[in-house]
Short mmCIF file of C-alpha atoms in Angstrom, two decimals:
data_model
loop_
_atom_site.label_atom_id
_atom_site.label_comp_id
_atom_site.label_asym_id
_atom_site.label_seq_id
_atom_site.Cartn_x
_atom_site.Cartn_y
_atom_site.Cartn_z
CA UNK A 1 71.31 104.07 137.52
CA UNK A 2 74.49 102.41 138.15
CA UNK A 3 76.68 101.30 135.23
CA UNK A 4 79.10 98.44 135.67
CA UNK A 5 81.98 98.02 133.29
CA UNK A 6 83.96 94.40 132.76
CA UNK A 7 86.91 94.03 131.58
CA UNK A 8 87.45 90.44 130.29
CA UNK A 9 91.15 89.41 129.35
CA UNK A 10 90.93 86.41 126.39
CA UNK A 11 94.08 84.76 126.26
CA UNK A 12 94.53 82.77 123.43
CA UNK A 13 96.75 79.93 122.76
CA UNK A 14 100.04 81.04 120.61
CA UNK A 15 100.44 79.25 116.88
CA UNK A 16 103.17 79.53 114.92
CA UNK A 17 103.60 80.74 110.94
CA UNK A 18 106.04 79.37 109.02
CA UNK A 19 107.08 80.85 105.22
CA UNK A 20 108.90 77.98 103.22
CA UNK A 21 110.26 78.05 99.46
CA UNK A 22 110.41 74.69 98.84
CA UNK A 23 112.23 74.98 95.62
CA UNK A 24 110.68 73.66 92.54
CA UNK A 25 108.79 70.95 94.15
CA UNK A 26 107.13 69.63 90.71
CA UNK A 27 104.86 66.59 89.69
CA UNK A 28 104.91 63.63 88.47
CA UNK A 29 102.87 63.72 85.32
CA UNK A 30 105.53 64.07 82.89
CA UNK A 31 103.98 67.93 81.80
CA UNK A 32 106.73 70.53 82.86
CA UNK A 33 107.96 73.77 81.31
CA UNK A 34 111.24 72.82 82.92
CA UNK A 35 113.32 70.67 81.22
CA UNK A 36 114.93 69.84 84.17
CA UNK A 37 111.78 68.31 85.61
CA UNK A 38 111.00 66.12 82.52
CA UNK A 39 110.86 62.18 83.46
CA UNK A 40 114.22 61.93 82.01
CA UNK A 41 116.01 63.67 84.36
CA UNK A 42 112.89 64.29 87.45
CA UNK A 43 112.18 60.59 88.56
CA UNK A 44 109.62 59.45 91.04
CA UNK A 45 113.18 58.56 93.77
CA UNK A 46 114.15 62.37 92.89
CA UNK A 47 110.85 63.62 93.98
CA UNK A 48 110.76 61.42 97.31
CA UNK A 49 113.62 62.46 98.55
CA UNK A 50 112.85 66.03 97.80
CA UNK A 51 109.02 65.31 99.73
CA UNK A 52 110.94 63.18 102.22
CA UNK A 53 113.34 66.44 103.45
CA UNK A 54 110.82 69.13 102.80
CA UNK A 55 108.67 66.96 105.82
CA UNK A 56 111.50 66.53 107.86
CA UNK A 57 112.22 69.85 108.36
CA UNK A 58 108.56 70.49 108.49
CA UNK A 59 108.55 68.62 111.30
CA UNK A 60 110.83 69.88 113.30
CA UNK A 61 108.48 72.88 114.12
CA UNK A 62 106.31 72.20 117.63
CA UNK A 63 107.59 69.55 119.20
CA UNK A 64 106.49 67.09 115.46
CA UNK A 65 103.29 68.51 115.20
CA UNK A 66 104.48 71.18 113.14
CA UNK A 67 103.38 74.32 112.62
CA UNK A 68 99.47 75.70 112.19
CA UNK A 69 100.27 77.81 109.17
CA UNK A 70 102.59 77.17 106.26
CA UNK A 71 103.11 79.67 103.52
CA UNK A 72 104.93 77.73 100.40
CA UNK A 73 106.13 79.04 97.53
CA UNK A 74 107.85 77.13 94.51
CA UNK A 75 104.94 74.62 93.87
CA UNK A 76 104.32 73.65 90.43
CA UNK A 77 101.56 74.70 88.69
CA UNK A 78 98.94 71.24 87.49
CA UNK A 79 99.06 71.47 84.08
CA UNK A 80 97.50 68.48 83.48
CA UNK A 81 94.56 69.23 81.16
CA UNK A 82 91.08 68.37 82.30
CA UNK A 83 91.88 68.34 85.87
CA UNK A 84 89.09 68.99 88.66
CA UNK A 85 90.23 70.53 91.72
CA UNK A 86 91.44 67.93 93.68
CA UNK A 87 90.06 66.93 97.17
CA UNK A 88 93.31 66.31 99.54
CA UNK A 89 90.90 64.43 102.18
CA UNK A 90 89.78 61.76 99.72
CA UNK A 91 93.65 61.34 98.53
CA UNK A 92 95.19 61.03 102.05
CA UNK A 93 91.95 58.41 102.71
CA UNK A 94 92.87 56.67 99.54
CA UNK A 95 96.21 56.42 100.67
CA UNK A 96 96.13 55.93 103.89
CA UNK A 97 97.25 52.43 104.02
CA UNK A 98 100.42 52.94 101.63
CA UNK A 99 103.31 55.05 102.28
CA UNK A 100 104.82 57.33 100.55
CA UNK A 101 107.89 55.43 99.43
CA UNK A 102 105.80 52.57 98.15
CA UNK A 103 103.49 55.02 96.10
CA UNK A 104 107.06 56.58 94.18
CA UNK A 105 108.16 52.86 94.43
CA UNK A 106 107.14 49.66 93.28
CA UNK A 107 103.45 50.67 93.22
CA UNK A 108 103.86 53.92 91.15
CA UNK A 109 101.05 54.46 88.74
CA UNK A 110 99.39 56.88 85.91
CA UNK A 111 96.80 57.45 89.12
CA UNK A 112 100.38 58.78 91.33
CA UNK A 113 101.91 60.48 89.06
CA UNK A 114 98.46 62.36 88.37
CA UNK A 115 98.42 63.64 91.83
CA UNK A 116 99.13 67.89 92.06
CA UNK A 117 102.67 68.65 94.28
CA UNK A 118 101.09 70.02 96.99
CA UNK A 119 98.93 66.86 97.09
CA UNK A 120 102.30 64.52 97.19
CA UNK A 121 104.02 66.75 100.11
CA UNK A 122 100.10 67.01 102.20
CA UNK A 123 101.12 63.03 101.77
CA UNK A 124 105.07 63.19 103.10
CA UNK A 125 104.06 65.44 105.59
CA UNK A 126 101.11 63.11 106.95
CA UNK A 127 103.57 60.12 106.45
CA UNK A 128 105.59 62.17 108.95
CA UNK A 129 102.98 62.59 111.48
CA UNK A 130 102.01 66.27 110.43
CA UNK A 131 97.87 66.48 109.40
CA UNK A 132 95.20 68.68 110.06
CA UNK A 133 95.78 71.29 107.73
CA UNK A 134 93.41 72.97 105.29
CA UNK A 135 95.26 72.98 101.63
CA UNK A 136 94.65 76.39 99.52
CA UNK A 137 96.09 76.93 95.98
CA UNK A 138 97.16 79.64 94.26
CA UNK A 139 96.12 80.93 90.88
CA UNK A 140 98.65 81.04 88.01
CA UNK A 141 97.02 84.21 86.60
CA UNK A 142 99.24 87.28 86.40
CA UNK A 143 98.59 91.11 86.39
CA UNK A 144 98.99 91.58 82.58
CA UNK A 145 97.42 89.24 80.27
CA UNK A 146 99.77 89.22 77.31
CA UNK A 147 102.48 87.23 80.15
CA UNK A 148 102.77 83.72 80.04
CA UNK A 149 101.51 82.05 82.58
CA UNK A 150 103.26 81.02 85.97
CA UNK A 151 104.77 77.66 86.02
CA UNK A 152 104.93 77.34 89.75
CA UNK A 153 102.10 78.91 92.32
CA UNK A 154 101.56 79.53 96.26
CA UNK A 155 100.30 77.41 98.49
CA UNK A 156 98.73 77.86 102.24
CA UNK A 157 98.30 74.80 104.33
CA UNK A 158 96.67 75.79 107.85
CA UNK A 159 94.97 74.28 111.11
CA UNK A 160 92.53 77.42 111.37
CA UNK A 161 89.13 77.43 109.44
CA UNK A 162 89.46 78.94 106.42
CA UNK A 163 86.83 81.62 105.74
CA UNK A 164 87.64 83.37 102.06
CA UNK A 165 90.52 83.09 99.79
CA UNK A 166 91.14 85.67 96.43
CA UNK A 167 94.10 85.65 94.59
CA UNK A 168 95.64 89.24 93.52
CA UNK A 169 97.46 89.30 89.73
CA UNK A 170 101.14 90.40 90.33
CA UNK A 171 103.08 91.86 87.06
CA UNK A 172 105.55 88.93 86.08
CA UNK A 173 105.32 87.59 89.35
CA UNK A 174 103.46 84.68 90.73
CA UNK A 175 99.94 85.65 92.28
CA UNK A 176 100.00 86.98 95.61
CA UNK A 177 97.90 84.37 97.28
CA UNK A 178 95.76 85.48 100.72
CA UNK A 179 93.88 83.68 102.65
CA UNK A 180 91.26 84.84 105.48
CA UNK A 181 91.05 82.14 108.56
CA UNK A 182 89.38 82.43 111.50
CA UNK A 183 91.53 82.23 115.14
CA UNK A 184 89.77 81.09 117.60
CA UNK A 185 86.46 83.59 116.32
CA UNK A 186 89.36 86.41 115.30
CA UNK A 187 90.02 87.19 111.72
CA UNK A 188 93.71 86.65 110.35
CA UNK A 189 94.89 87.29 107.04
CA UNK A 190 97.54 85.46 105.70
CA UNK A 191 99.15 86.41 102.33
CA UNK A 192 101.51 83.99 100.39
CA UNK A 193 104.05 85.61 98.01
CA UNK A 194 106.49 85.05 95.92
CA UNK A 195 108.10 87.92 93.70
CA UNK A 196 110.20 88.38 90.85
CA UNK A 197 113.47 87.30 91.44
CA UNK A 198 116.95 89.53 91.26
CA UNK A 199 117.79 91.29 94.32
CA UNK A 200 119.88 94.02 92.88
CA UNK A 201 118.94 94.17 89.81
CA UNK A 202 118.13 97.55 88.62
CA UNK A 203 116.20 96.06 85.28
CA UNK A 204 114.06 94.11 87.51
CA UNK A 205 113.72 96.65 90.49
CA UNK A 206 110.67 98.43 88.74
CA UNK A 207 109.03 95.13 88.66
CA UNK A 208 109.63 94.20 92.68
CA UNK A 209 108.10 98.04 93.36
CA UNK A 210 105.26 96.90 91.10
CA UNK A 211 104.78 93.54 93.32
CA UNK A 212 104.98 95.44 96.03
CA UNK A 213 102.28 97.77 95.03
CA UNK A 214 100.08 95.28 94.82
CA UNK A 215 100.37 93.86 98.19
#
């Protein structure tokens, strides 16, 4: 019997990951913890310029195409009540004909300033000429119940298919978001976070380990 071994070299095509805290990117619904981010003082020209420069920069990645993974952090939480889980498709159809400056301009609505934050920069950044990602949110949810909730969440916008997300509570930290996808048939996981803030801080240290922990 004769036994033939093959080695078979698959080379696949590089991608490129990008982590971005955007920085308080918030809605336009007029619902925010944050006083700075009430309609008084957040207006729909703040927000576009804010959208506007988180796409540009975006966009410098590969050549405009931008890159086929972005971890964000800083997103505000929808706390809209009686929201379904939006479907980004259907709003970058619906919008397709209208750009971005005209939706925070003259033809601002109730239905615009509805839409999530992550569903406003999906918008800047197709505006821009960046598309084809998958959009997956974050939970709010943190590792002790008797916390308030998180005003501001994870995000993962990616090219790949995405095959399971979970969301892990983090003590007084935002939820470590991760996200399976599948690389050309290879597994990757991706995990979003954002910890508790403080570099330095010896009062807050023990809460950084416990983030840590958890990842």
């Amino acid at each position: 019997i004769l036994g033939l071994g093959f080695a078979v070299l698959v080379q696949a095509r590089p991608f490129m990951v990008v982590a971005y805290n955007v920085e308080n990117l918030f809605d336009l619904d007029g619902v925010a913890s944050y006083g700075d981010f009430q309609p008084a003082k957040y207006t729909p020209a703040h927000a576009l310029t804010k959208l506007q420069n988180i796409a540009k920069v975006v966009a410098k990645f590969e050549g405009g195409r931008g890159p086929d993974v972005l971890l964000l952090a800083e997103l505000e939480v929808d706390s809209t009540p009686g929201q379904a889980k939006p479907d980004y498709g259907a709003i970058l159809a619906r919008y397709a004909g209208m750009r971005l400056e005209e939706m925070l301009g003259p033809r601002f609505n109730r239905a615009v300033a509805d839409l999530p934050s992550e569903a406003l920069l999906v918008k800047a950044l197709a505006d821009a000429g960046v598309t084809g990602y998958n959009v997956v949110v974050g939970e709010s949810g943190t590792a002790d119940a008797s916390e308030r909730k998180q005003e501001i969440k994870c995000v993962v916008l990616t090219r790949f298919p995405v095959t399971a997300t979970r969301s892990h509570p983090t003590l007084n930290a935002r939820a470590i978001l991760e996200v399976q996808v599948s690389v050309e048939g290879t597994p990757l996981f991706l995990f979003a976070n954002h910890w508790k803030s403080g570099a330095g801080d010896p009062e807050t240290e023990p809460v950084r380990v416990a983030n840590a922990r958890t990842l």
